[in-house]
Short mmCIF file of C-alpha atoms and ligand atoms in Angstrom, two decimals:
data_model
loop_
_atom_site.label_atom_id
_atom_site.label_comp_id
_atom_site.label_asym_id
_atom_site.label_seq_id
_atom_site.Cartn_x
_atom_site.Cartn_y
_atom_site.Cartn_z
CA UNK A 30 -8.57 23.51 -26.49
CA UNK A 31 -8.28 19.80 -27.43
CA UNK A 32 -8.78 17.52 -24.63
CA UNK A 33 -8.64 13.74 -23.97
CA UNK A 34 -10.55 11.98 -21.16
CA UNK A 35 -8.71 8.64 -20.84
CA UNK A 36 -9.38 5.54 -18.57
CA UNK A 37 -6.87 2.98 -17.55
CA UNK A 38 -9.11 -0.31 -17.40
CA UNK A 39 -7.26 -2.79 -15.05
CA UNK A 40 -8.00 -4.49 -11.82
CA UNK A 41 -8.25 -2.49 -8.52
CA UNK A 42 -5.46 -0.21 -7.70
CA UNK A 43 -2.50 -2.39 -9.00
CA UNK A 44 -0.15 -3.72 -7.47
CA UNK A 45 -1.97 -3.27 -3.95
CA UNK A 46 -5.27 -4.94 -4.68
CA UNK A 47 -6.25 -8.32 -6.58
CA UNK A 48 -9.90 -7.56 -6.79
CA UNK A 49 -12.09 -6.32 -9.86
CA UNK A 50 -14.62 -4.15 -8.27
CA UNK A 51 -13.77 -1.51 -10.52
CA UNK A 52 -14.94 -3.46 -13.67
CA UNK A 53 -17.98 -4.79 -12.03
CA UNK A 54 -19.21 -1.42 -10.32
CA UNK A 55 -16.90 1.64 -11.26
CA UNK A 56 -16.94 1.17 -15.07
CA UNK A 57 -20.73 1.02 -15.68
CA UNK A 58 -21.16 4.07 -13.54
CA UNK A 59 -18.31 5.92 -15.44
CA UNK A 60 -19.87 4.89 -18.93
CA UNK A 61 -22.99 6.20 -17.77
CA UNK A 62 -21.50 9.45 -16.78
CA UNK A 63 -19.62 9.88 -20.17
CA UNK A 64 -22.67 9.25 -22.12
CA UNK A 65 -24.42 11.70 -19.93
CA UNK A 66 -21.68 14.26 -20.50
CA UNK A 67 -21.32 13.48 -24.23
CA UNK A 68 -17.70 12.60 -23.95
CA UNK A 69 -15.79 10.15 -26.26
CA UNK A 70 -13.17 8.69 -24.17
CA UNK A 71 -9.94 6.53 -24.70
CA UNK A 72 -10.32 3.40 -22.61
CA UNK A 73 -6.54 1.93 -22.28
CA UNK A 74 -7.43 -1.65 -21.43
CA UNK A 75 -5.30 -4.98 -20.34
CA UNK A 76 -5.61 -7.70 -22.45
CA UNK A 77 -6.31 -9.58 -19.07
CA UNK A 78 -9.56 -7.44 -18.64
CA UNK A 79 -10.75 -8.26 -22.09
CA UNK A 80 -10.40 -11.84 -21.68
CA UNK A 81 -12.06 -11.93 -18.17
CA UNK A 82 -14.77 -9.19 -19.12
CA UNK A 83 -15.49 -9.24 -22.88
CA UNK A 84 -18.82 -7.93 -22.51
CA UNK A 85 -17.54 -4.84 -20.90
CA UNK A 86 -14.95 -4.26 -23.76
CA UNK A 87 -17.96 -4.71 -26.26
CA UNK A 88 -19.95 -2.03 -24.41
CA UNK A 89 -16.93 0.45 -24.38
CA UNK A 90 -16.66 0.16 -28.08
CA UNK A 91 -20.52 0.07 -28.70
CA UNK A 92 -20.71 3.49 -26.89
CA UNK A 93 -18.21 4.73 -29.22
CA UNK A 94 -15.20 5.20 -27.09
CA UNK A 95 -11.52 4.45 -28.56
CA UNK A 96 -10.26 0.84 -27.19
CA UNK A 97 -6.55 1.45 -26.37
CA UNK A 98 -4.07 -1.05 -25.00
CA UNK A 99 -2.85 -0.90 -21.43
CA UNK A 100 -0.38 -4.00 -21.72
CA UNK A 101 -1.47 -7.46 -21.30
CA UNK A 102 -0.98 -8.37 -17.56
CA UNK A 103 -0.23 -4.91 -15.88
CA UNK A 104 3.12 -5.83 -15.18
CA UNK A 105 5.60 -3.05 -15.41
CA UNK A 106 7.64 -2.79 -18.76
CA UNK A 107 10.45 -1.15 -16.88
CA UNK A 108 11.31 -4.43 -15.67
CA UNK A 109 11.01 -6.44 -18.77
CA UNK A 110 13.60 -7.63 -21.29
CA UNK A 111 12.92 -6.73 -24.98
CA UNK A 112 11.40 -10.30 -25.74
CA UNK A 113 9.15 -10.08 -22.99
CA UNK A 114 7.89 -6.68 -23.78
CA UNK A 115 7.34 -7.94 -27.28
CA UNK A 116 5.54 -10.72 -26.21
CA UNK A 117 3.51 -8.63 -23.65
CA UNK A 118 2.37 -6.36 -26.61
CA UNK A 119 1.66 -9.28 -28.83
CA UNK A 120 -0.51 -10.85 -26.46
CA UNK A 121 -2.38 -7.64 -25.74
CA UNK A 122 -2.85 -6.64 -29.16
CA UNK A 123 -4.25 -9.93 -30.34
CA UNK A 124 -6.87 -9.96 -27.43
CA UNK A 125 -8.06 -6.29 -27.76
CA UNK A 126 -8.04 -6.26 -31.68
CA UNK A 127 -10.53 -9.01 -31.78
CA UNK A 128 -13.12 -6.20 -30.50
CA UNK A 129 -11.98 -3.10 -32.37
CA UNK A 130 -8.78 -1.49 -33.94
CA UNK A 131 -6.36 -0.44 -31.58
CA UNK A 132 -3.90 2.17 -32.27
CA UNK A 133 -3.10 3.91 -28.91
CA UNK A 134 -1.19 2.60 -26.04
CA UNK A 135 -0.57 3.62 -22.50
CA UNK A 136 1.97 1.48 -20.52
CA UNK A 137 1.05 0.18 -16.93
CA UNK A 138 2.21 2.80 -13.95
CA UNK A 139 3.21 5.25 -16.85
CA UNK A 140 6.60 3.61 -17.11
CA UNK A 141 7.85 2.81 -20.60
CA UNK A 142 11.30 2.65 -21.36
CA UNK A 143 12.42 4.82 -24.48
CA UNK A 144 14.15 1.56 -25.81
CA UNK A 145 10.57 0.00 -26.36
CA UNK A 146 8.96 2.96 -28.29
CA UNK A 147 10.13 1.19 -31.83
CA UNK A 148 8.20 -1.94 -30.64
CA UNK A 149 5.02 0.13 -30.50
CA UNK A 150 5.39 1.04 -34.05
CA UNK A 151 6.05 -2.72 -35.12
CA UNK A 152 2.77 -3.68 -33.27
CA UNK A 153 0.85 -1.30 -34.84
CA UNK A 154 0.48 1.75 -32.47
CA UNK A 155 0.38 5.32 -33.60
CA UNK A 156 -0.13 6.91 -30.27
CA UNK A 157 1.77 6.59 -27.09
CA UNK A 158 0.48 8.09 -23.71
CA UNK A 159 2.91 6.49 -21.30
CA UNK A 160 4.61 9.81 -20.42
CA UNK A 161 3.38 12.29 -17.74
CA UNK A 162 3.90 16.00 -17.39
CA UNK A 163 3.36 15.62 -13.83
CA UNK A 164 6.13 12.79 -13.64
CA UNK A 165 8.82 14.12 -15.87
CA UNK A 166 9.68 18.08 -16.13
CA UNK A 167 9.83 19.36 -19.67
CA UNK A 168 8.25 16.40 -21.14
CA UNK A 169 6.16 17.44 -24.42
CA UNK A 170 4.28 16.19 -27.44
CA UNK A 171 6.93 14.70 -29.88
CA UNK A 172 7.24 11.63 -32.35
CA UNK A 173 9.45 8.99 -31.75
CA UNK A 174 10.01 6.05 -34.26
CA UNK A 175 6.92 6.88 -36.01
CA UNK A 176 4.92 7.05 -32.75
CA UNK A 177 3.23 10.27 -31.55
CA UNK A 178 4.06 10.56 -27.94
CA UNK A 179 1.28 12.48 -25.99
CA UNK A 180 1.98 12.99 -22.30
CA UNK A 181 -0.81 12.54 -19.57
CA UNK A 182 -1.29 16.15 -18.03
CA UNK A 183 -1.98 15.40 -14.52
CA UNK A 184 -2.16 12.23 -12.05
CA UNK A 185 -5.56 10.89 -11.71
CA UNK A 186 -6.18 11.74 -8.32
CA UNK A 187 -5.79 15.35 -9.08
CA UNK A 188 -9.36 15.40 -10.19
CA UNK A 189 -10.51 14.25 -6.77
CA UNK A 190 -8.73 17.38 -5.05
CA UNK A 191 -10.83 20.16 -3.52
CA UNK A 192 -12.55 21.82 -6.50
CA UNK A 193 -11.05 25.22 -6.24
CA UNK A 194 -7.33 24.11 -6.31
CA UNK A 195 -8.11 21.73 -8.83
CA UNK A 196 -9.81 24.09 -11.17
CA UNK A 197 -6.93 26.40 -10.81
CA UNK A 198 -4.53 23.64 -12.04
CA UNK A 199 -7.25 22.61 -15.04
CA UNK A 200 -7.22 26.15 -16.18
CA UNK A 201 -3.42 26.13 -16.85
CA UNK A 202 -3.23 22.60 -18.74
CA UNK A 203 -1.51 22.95 -22.06
CA UNK A 204 -3.31 21.29 -25.18
CA UNK A 205 -4.14 18.61 -25.92
CA UNK A 206 -5.18 18.23 -21.98
CA UNK A 207 -4.77 14.45 -21.22
CA UNK A 208 -6.88 13.52 -17.98
CA UNK A 209 -6.86 10.07 -16.90
CA UNK A 210 -8.92 7.84 -14.30
CA UNK A 211 -9.47 4.39 -13.18
CA UNK A 212 -12.45 2.21 -12.90
CA UNK A 213 -11.73 1.38 -9.23
CA UNK A 214 -11.57 5.09 -8.29
CA UNK A 215 -15.49 5.01 -8.75
CA UNK A 216 -15.70 2.14 -6.10
CA UNK A 217 -15.68 3.19 -2.37
CA UNK A 218 -12.08 2.23 -1.18
CA UNK A 219 -11.64 4.63 1.66
CA UNK A 220 -11.56 1.98 4.01
CA UNK A 221 -9.06 -0.11 2.19
CA UNK A 222 -5.57 -0.18 3.46
CA UNK A 223 -3.70 1.80 0.65
CA UNK A 224 -1.95 4.93 0.02
CA UNK A 225 -3.90 8.14 0.81
CA UNK A 226 -4.02 9.28 -2.84
CA UNK A 227 -5.50 5.64 -4.05
CA UNK A 228 -8.20 5.97 -1.71
CA UNK A 229 -9.41 9.37 -0.80
CA UNK A 230 -12.90 10.65 -2.03
CA UNK A 231 -13.28 7.37 -4.08
CA UNK A 232 -16.78 6.32 -5.08
CA UNK A 233 -19.67 8.64 -5.40
CA UNK A 234 -17.48 11.76 -4.75
CA UNK A 235 -14.96 10.66 -7.43
CA UNK A 236 -17.92 10.30 -10.12
CA UNK A 237 -19.06 13.84 -9.07
CA UNK A 238 -15.70 15.11 -9.33
CA UNK A 239 -15.11 13.76 -12.88
CA UNK A 240 -18.45 15.37 -13.92
CA UNK A 241 -17.72 18.81 -12.37
CA UNK A 242 -14.02 18.57 -14.30
CA UNK A 243 -15.39 17.78 -17.41
CA UNK A 244 -17.85 20.50 -17.04
CA UNK A 245 -15.22 22.99 -16.14
CA UNK A 246 -13.12 22.29 -18.97
CA UNK A 247 -15.92 22.30 -21.33
CA UNK A 248 -17.14 25.78 -19.98
CA UNK A 249 -13.58 26.74 -21.18
CA UNK A 250 -13.84 25.75 -24.67
CA UNK A 251 -12.44 22.21 -24.20
CA UNK A 252 -13.29 19.77 -26.99
CA UNK A 253 -13.11 16.19 -25.88
CA UNK A 254 -11.80 13.95 -28.53
CA UNK A 255 -10.47 10.06 -28.29
CA UNK A 256 -6.48 10.15 -28.32
CA UNK A 257 -6.19 8.68 -31.80
CA UNK A 258 -8.20 12.06 -32.88
CA UNK A 259 -5.58 14.26 -31.03
CA UNK A 260 -3.04 13.45 -33.83
CA UNK A 261 -5.13 15.08 -36.55
CA UNK A 262 -6.71 17.83 -34.36
ZN1 LIG B 4 -2.52 1.04 -14.95
#
C-alpha cells in the first residue's frame, strides 16, 4: 500500500494560540523521528513559517522531505474572495519556491472552496490534499482542473488515540493512506486552554504514537512516499 506522511508546518494550534513552540521544539524532534524511521514526508509549510524560520525549511529540504504549501498566513481560504486567494497563493509560492520546487498544496483547516482549485493549477500545483475522508463522506482521489486531489485519510489527533482502537482504523485505510500531524502536537500542550483533541497526549506521547503508527503500517506493507510521488505510484 502506498502511504504518505504529511506535516502541516504552522504556528501552534491555529487559530487558538499565537506561539511558535512547535517550530522550535516539535519540528526538530519530528524530523529526527522521520529520519530514524526512514520516512520521507511532505511538509506543507506556510509562507510565514518560511520567512520566520528559513533554517528550518532548509533542514526539511536537506533531509529529503518534500516541501509543500500550506497557504501564506494560515488564513482560511473559505473566507477569501478570489483576488485574496490568488494573492495568498502567489505570496506563499514565491517564498517557498526560493527553497525547493513546490507542487503539492494543502489548505489551512482543510478548507478549500472548489471554485479555487483552478487557481492551484495556475500557480503550478499538481497535487491538492485539502479534502479529508474524515470530513466529507464519499470524497475520493480525483482530478479537477488538472490538479490531482488526494484527500487526507484521518484527522491528526487519531494517531494519538489508544493504540488498539487506532490500529483497527489504520488497518482499514484505503490507498493512498494520507496521515497528517502538526509540529505543535510534539510539544506538551496538555495544560493549555484548548479543545481536548488539540491537547490530549501531546508531547512525548505524540512522538511515540507517531512512531508506533508508522511501524504498524510499515509492518502491514505500507510504503511511505512524499505526496508528489503518490501521483505516479
Ligand atoms: Zn494548518
